[in-house]
CSV table of C-alpha atoms and ligand atoms in Angstrom, one decimal:
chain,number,residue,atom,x,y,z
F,1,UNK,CA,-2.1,24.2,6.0
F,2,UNK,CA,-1.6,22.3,2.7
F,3,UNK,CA,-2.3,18.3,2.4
F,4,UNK,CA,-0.9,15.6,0.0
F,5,UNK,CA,-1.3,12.3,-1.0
F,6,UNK,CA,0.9,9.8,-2.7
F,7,UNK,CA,0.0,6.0,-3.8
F,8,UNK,CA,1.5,2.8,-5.6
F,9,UNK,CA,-0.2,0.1,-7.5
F,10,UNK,CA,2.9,-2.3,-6.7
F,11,UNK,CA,6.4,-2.7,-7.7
F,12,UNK,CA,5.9,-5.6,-10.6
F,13,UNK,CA,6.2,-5.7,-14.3
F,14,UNK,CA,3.4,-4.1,-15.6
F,15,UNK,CA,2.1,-5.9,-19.4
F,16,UNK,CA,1.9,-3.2,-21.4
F,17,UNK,CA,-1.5,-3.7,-22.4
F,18,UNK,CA,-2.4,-3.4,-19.0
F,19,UNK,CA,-0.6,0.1,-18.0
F,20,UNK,CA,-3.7,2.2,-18.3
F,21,UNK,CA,-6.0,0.7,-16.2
F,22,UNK,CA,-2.8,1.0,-14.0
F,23,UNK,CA,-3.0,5.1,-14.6
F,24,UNK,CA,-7.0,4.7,-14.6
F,25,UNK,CA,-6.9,2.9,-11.6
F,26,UNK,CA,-4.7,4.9,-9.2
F,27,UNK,CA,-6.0,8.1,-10.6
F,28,UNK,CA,-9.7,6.8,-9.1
F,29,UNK,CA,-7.7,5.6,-5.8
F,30,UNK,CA,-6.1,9.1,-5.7
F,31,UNK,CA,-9.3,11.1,-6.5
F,32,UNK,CA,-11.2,9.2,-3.5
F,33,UNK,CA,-8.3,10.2,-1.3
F,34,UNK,CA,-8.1,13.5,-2.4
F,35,UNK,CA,-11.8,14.0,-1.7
F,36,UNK,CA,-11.1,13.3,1.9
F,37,UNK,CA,-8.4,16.0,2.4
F,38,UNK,CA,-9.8,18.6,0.3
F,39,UNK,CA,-12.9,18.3,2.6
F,40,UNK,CA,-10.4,18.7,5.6
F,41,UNK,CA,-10.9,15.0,6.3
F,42,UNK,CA,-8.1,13.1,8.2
F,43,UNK,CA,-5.7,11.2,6.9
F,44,UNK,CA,-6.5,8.2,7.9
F,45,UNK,CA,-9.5,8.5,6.3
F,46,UNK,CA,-8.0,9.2,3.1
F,47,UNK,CA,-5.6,6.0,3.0
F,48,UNK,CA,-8.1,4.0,3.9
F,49,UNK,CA,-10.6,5.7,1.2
F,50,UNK,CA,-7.9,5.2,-1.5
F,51,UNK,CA,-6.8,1.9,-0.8
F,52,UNK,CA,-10.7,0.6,-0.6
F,53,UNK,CA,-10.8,2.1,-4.2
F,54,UNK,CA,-7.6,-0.2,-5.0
F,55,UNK,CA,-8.5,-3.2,-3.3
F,56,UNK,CA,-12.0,-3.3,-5.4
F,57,UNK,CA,-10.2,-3.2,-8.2
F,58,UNK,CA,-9.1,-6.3,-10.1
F,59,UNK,CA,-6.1,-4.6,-12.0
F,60,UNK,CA,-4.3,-4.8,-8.5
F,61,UNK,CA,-3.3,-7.9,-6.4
F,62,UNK,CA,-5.5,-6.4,-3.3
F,63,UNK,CA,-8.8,-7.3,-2.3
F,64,UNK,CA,-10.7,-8.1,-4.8
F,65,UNK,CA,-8.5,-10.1,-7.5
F,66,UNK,CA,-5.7,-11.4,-5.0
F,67,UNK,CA,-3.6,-14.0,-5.6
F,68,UNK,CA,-4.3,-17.4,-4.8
F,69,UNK,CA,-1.6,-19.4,-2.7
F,70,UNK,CA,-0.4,-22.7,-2.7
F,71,UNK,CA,-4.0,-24.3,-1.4
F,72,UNK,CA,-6.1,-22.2,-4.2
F,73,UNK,CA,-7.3,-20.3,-1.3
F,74,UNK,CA,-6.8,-15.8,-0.9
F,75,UNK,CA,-5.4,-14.9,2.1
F,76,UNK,CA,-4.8,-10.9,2.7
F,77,UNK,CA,-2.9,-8.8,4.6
F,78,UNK,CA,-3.8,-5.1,5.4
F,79,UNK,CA,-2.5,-2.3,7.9
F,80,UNK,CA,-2.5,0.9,8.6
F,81,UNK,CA,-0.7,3.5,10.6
F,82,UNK,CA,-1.1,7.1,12.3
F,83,UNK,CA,1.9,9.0,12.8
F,84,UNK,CA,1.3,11.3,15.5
F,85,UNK,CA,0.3,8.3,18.3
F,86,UNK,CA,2.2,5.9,16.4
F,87,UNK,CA,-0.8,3.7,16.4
F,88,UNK,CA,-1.2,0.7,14.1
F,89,UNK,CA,-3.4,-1.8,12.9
F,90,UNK,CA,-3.2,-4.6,10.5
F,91,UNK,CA,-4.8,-8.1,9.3
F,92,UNK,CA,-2.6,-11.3,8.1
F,93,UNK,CA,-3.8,-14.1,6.3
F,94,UNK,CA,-7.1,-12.2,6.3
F,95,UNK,CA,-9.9,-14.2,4.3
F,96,UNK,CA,-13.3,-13.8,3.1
F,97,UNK,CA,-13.1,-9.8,3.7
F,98,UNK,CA,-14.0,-7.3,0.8
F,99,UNK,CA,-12.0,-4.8,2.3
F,100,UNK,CA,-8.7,-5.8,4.3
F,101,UNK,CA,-8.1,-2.3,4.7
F,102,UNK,CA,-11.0,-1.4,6.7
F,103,UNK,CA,-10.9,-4.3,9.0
F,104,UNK,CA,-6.9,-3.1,9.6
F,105,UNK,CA,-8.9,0.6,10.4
F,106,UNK,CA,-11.2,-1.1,12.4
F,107,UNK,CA,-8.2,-2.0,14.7
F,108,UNK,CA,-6.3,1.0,14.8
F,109,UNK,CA,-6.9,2.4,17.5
F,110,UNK,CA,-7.3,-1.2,20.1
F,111,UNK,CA,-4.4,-2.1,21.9
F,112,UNK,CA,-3.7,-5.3,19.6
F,113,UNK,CA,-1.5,-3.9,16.5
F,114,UNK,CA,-1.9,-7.2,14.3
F,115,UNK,CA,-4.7,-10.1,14.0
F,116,UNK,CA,-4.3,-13.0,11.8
F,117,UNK,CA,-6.4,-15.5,10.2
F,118,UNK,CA,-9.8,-17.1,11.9
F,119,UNK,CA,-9.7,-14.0,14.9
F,120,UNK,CA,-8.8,-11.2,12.1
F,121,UNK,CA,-11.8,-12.4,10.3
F,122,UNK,CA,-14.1,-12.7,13.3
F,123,UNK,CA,-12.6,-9.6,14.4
F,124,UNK,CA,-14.0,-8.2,10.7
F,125,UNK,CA,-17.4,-9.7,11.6
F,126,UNK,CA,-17.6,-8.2,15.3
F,127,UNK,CA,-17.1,-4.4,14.0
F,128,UNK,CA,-19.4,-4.9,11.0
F,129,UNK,CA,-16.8,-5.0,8.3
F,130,UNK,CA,-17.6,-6.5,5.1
F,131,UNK,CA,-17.4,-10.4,4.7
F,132,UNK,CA,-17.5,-12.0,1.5
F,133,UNK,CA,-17.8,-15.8,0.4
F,134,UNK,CA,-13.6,-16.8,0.3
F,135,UNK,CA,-14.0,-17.4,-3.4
F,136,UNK,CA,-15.8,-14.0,-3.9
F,137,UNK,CA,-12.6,-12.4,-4.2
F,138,UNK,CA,-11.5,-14.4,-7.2
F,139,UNK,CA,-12.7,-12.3,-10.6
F,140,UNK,CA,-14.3,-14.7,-13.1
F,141,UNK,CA,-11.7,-15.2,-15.8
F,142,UNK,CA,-10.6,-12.3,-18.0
F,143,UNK,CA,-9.2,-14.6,-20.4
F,144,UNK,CA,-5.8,-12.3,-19.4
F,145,UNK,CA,-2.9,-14.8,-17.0
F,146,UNK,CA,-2.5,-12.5,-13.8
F,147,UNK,CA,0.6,-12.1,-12.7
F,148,UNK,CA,1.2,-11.7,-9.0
F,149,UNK,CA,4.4,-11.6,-8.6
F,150,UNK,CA,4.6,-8.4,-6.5
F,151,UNK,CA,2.1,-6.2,-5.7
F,152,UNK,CA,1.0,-4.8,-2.8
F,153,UNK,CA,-0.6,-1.2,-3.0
F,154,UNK,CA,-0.1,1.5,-1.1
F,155,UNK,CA,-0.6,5.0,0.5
F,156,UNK,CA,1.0,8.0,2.8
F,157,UNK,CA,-1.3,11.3,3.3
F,158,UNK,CA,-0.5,14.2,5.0
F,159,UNK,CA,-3.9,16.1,6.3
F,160,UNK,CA,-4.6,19.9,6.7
F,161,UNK,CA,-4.2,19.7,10.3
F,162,UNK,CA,-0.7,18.0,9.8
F,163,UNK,CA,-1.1,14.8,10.6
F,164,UNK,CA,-0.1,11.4,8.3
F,165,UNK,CA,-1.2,8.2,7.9
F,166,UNK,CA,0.3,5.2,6.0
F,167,UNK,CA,-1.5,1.9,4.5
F,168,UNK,CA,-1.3,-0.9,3.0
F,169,UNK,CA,-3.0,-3.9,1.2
F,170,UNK,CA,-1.6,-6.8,0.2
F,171,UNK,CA,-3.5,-10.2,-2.1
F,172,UNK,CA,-0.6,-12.9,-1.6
F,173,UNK,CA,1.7,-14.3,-4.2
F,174,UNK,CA,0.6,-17.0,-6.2
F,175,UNK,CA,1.4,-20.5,-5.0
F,176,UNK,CA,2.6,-18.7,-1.7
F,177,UNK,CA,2.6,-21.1,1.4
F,178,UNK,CA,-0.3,-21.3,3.3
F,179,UNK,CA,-0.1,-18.6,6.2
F,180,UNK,CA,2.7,-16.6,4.8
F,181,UNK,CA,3.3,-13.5,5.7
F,182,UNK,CA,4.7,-10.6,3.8
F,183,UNK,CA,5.9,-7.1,5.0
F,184,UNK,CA,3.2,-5.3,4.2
F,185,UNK,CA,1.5,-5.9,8.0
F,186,UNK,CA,4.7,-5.3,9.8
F,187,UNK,CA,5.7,-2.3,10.8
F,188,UNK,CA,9.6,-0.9,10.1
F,189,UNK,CA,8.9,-3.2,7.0
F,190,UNK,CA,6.4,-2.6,4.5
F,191,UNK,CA,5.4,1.0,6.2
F,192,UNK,CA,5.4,3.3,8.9
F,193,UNK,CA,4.8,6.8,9.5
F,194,UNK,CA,6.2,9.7,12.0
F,195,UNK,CA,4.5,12.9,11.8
F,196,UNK,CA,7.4,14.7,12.5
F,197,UNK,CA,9.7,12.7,9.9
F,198,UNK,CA,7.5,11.1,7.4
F,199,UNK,CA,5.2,8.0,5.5
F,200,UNK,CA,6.9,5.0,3.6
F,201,UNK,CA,5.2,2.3,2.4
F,202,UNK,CA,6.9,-0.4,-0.1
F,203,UNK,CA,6.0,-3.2,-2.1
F,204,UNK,CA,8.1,-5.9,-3.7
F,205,UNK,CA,10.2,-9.2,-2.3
F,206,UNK,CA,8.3,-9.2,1.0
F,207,UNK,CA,10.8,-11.9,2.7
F,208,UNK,CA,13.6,-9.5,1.8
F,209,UNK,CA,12.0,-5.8,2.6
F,210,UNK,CA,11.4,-7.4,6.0
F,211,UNK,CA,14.6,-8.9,6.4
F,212,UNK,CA,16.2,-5.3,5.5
F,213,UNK,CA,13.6,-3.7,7.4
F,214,UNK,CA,13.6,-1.0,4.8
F,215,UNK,CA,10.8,1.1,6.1
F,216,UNK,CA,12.6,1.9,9.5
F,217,UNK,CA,15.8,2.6,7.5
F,218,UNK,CA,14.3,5.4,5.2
F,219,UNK,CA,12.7,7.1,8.1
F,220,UNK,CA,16.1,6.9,10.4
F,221,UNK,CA,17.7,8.1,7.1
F,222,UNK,CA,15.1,10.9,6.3
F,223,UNK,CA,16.0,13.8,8.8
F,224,UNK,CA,19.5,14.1,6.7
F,225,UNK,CA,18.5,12.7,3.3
F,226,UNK,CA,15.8,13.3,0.6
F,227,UNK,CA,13.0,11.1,0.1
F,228,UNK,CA,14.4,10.2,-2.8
F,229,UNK,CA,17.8,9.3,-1.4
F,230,UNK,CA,16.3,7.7,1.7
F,231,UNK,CA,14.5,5.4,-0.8
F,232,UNK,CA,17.5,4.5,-3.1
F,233,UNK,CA,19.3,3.8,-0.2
F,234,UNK,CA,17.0,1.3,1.6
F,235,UNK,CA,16.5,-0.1,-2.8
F,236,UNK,CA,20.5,-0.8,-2.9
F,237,UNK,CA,20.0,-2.4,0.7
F,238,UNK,CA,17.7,-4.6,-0.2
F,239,UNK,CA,19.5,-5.5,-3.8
F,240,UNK,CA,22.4,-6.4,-2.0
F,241,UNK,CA,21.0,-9.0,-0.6
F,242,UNK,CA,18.5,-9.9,-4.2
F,243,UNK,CA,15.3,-8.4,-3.2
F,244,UNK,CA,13.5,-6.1,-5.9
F,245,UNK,CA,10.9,-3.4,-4.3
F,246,UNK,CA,9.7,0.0,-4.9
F,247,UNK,CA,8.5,2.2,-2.2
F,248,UNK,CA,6.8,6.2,-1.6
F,249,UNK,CA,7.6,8.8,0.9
F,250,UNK,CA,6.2,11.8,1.8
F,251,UNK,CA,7.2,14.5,4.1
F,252,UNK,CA,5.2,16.7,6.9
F,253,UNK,CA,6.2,19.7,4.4
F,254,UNK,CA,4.4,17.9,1.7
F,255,UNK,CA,7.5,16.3,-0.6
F,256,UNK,CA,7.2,12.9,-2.1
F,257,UNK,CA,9.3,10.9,-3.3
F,258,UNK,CA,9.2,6.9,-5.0
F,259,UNK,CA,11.8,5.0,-6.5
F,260,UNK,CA,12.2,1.5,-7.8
F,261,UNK,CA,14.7,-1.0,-8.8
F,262,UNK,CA,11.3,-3.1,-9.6
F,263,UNK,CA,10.6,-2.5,-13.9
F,264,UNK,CA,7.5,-0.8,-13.3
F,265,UNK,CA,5.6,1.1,-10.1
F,266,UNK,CA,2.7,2.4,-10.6
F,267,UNK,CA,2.4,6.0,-8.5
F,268,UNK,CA,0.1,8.8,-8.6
F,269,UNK,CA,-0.2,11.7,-6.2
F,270,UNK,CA,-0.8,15.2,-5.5
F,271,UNK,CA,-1.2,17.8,-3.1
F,272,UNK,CA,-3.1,21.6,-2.9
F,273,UNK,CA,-0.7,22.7,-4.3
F,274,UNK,CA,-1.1,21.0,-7.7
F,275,UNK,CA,-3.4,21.8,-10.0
F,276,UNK,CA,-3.6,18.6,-11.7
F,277,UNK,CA,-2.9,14.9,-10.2
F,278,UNK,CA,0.9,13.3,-11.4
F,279,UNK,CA,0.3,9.8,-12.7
F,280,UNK,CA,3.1,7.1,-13.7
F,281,UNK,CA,3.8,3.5,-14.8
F,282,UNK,CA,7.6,3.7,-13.9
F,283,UNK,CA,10.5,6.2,-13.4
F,284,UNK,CA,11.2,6.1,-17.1
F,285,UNK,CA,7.8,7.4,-18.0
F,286,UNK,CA,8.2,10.5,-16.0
F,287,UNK,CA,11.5,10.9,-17.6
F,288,UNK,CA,13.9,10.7,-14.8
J,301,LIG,N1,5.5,-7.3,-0.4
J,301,LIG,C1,4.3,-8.1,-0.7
J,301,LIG,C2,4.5,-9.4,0.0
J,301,LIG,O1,5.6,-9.9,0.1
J,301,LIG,C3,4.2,-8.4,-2.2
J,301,LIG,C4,4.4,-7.2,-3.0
J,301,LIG,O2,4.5,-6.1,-2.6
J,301,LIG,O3,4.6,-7.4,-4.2
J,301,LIG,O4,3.5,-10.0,0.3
C-alpha cells in the first residue's frame, strides 16, 4: 500500500521576497511528515509531525509567529481529525502553547471534540504538552511588517495501512476580536476527513469558509467530482458570497488536488510514488 501527503502554508499574498522560505519551509514540514509514513507511521502522526514543523516556524501565522488580535494578545486554534473513526480534536483561542497541534492530538481520541481558552490550555498542561510564556510566541522583530491576513496551514495524509488524517493550525488575524474563532477548529469547515472519500483542509476568510461550510461540500461533492473540481466548486461557493480561500484534497487512492482563488498558496506534497517532493507558491508557478 502506497502513502501521500499534501500541505499548505495558507491562502494569502505571499511578498515576493518571502516565497522561498515559503518553499523552504513546507519542504521541511513535508519531509517531517514524510518520515512518518515512509517508516509506516500513521497518519496522524504525520500531520501532526508536519504541522509542529510549521507551527515553529515564523514564516507562517501558526504557533510560533501568530498574529496578535485586537488586545495584542495570540490566541490559536488547532485540530485534527482521523478518518476511519471520524474522531476529532481541536483547541480555540488556545494561548501560551508552543504547539497547538499537539494539544488538538492530545484530545483526539477523548470524547470532547473542541476545548477553548483557560480549559484548552489547562487541558495542554494536564497531558504534558508544551506551555510557553503568551508573549513567547511573538518573534522579536525582523525588521519585515507581517501580514496576517490569512493563513492557516494545513495537512491531509494517507498512511500505508490506508488510513487519513487531516490538521490544522491556525495564529489569528491581526486586530481580530478577542475570542474569535475561525474555521480552522470546526469540522465541515476548515477540514475533515473520510477514509473512504477523502482529507480537505482550507485556509482563507474564516467567517465565510464556515458560513459555506466548504469542507463538508467538497467531500459530499468528491465521490462524483475530482479533487480539483470538488475544490473549485466549494472556491466559487465561497466567492459568491466574497470570501477568498484555498484548500487541499487528497484521495484514499493517493490523488491530490489544491486550488485557490486566494493570489498565492503555498503547497507541497508527495507520495511513494514520487521520486522527488512537488513544491509551489501558487497555481501560476506550477503552470496551470
Ligand atoms: N481561516 C483562518 C481563520 O479564519 C485564517 C486563514 O486561514 O487565513 O482564522
Amino acid at each position: 500500500m502506497s502513502w501521500a501527503i499534501i500541505l499548505h502554508g495558507g491562502a494569502k499574498e505571499i511578498d515576493p521576497e518571502d516565497v522561498d522560505a515559503h518553499r523552504v519551509g513546507c519542504l521541511r514540514a513535508l519531509e517531517a511528515g514524510r518520515r512518518v509514513l515512509a517508516g509506516d507511521g500513521s497518519a496522524v502522526d504525520a500531520v501532526e509531525a508536519a504541522i509542529r514543523v510549521l507551527e515553529a516556524d515564523p514564516t507562517f501565522n501558526a504557533g510560533f509567529g501568530s498574529a496578535l488580535n485586537a488586545d495584542g494578545a495570540v490566541e490559536m486554534c488547532a485540530s485534527i481529525m482521523e478518518g476511519s473513526g471520524f474522531n476529532v480534536g481541536g483547541v480555540a483561542v488556545i494561548r501560551g502553547v508552543q504547539h497547538p497541534i499537539s494539544v488538538a492530538r492530545a484530545l483526539l481520541f477523548k470524547e470532547e471534540i473542541l476545548l477553548a481558552g483557560d480549559g484548552a490550555r489547562r487541558f495542554a498542561a494536564e497531558n504534558d504538552c508544551e506551555l510557553c510564556h503568551f508573549a513567547a510566541l511573538v518573534p522579536r522583530s525582523t525588521g519585515r511588517k507581517p501580514v496576517h491576513l490569512h493563513d492557516t496551514v494545513g495537512c491531509v495524509a494517507l498512511d500505508s495501512a490506508g488510513r487519513m488524517a487531516v490538521g490544522t493550525s491556525a495564529g489569528g488575524l491581526d486586530g481580530a476580536a478577542t475570542g474569535r474563532v475561525g474555521d480552522s477548529p470546526m469540522p465541515g469547515c476548515g477540514f475533515y476527513v473520510d477514509d473512504t472519500v477523502g482529507g480537505v483542509a482550507f485556509s482563507g476568510d474564516g467567517e465565510q469558509i464556515a458560513r459555506r461550510m466548504l469542507a463538508a461540500g467538497v467531500l459530499h461533492r468528491m465521490p462524483n467530482a475530482s479533487p480539483d473540481a470538488a475544490l473549485q466548486s466549494a472556491l466559487h461557493d465561497v466567492a459568491r458570497i466574497g470570501g477568498s480561500a484555498g484548500g487541499i484534497v487528497l484521495t484514499p487512492a493517493g490523488a491530490f488536488g489544491w486550488q485557490h482563488n486566494s493570489r498565492d498558496f503555498a503547497v507541497a506534497y508527495q507520495s511513494s510514488r514520487m521520486a522527488e517532493p512537488a513544491c509551489f507558491a501558487n497555481k501560476a508557478q506550477a503552470g496551470h
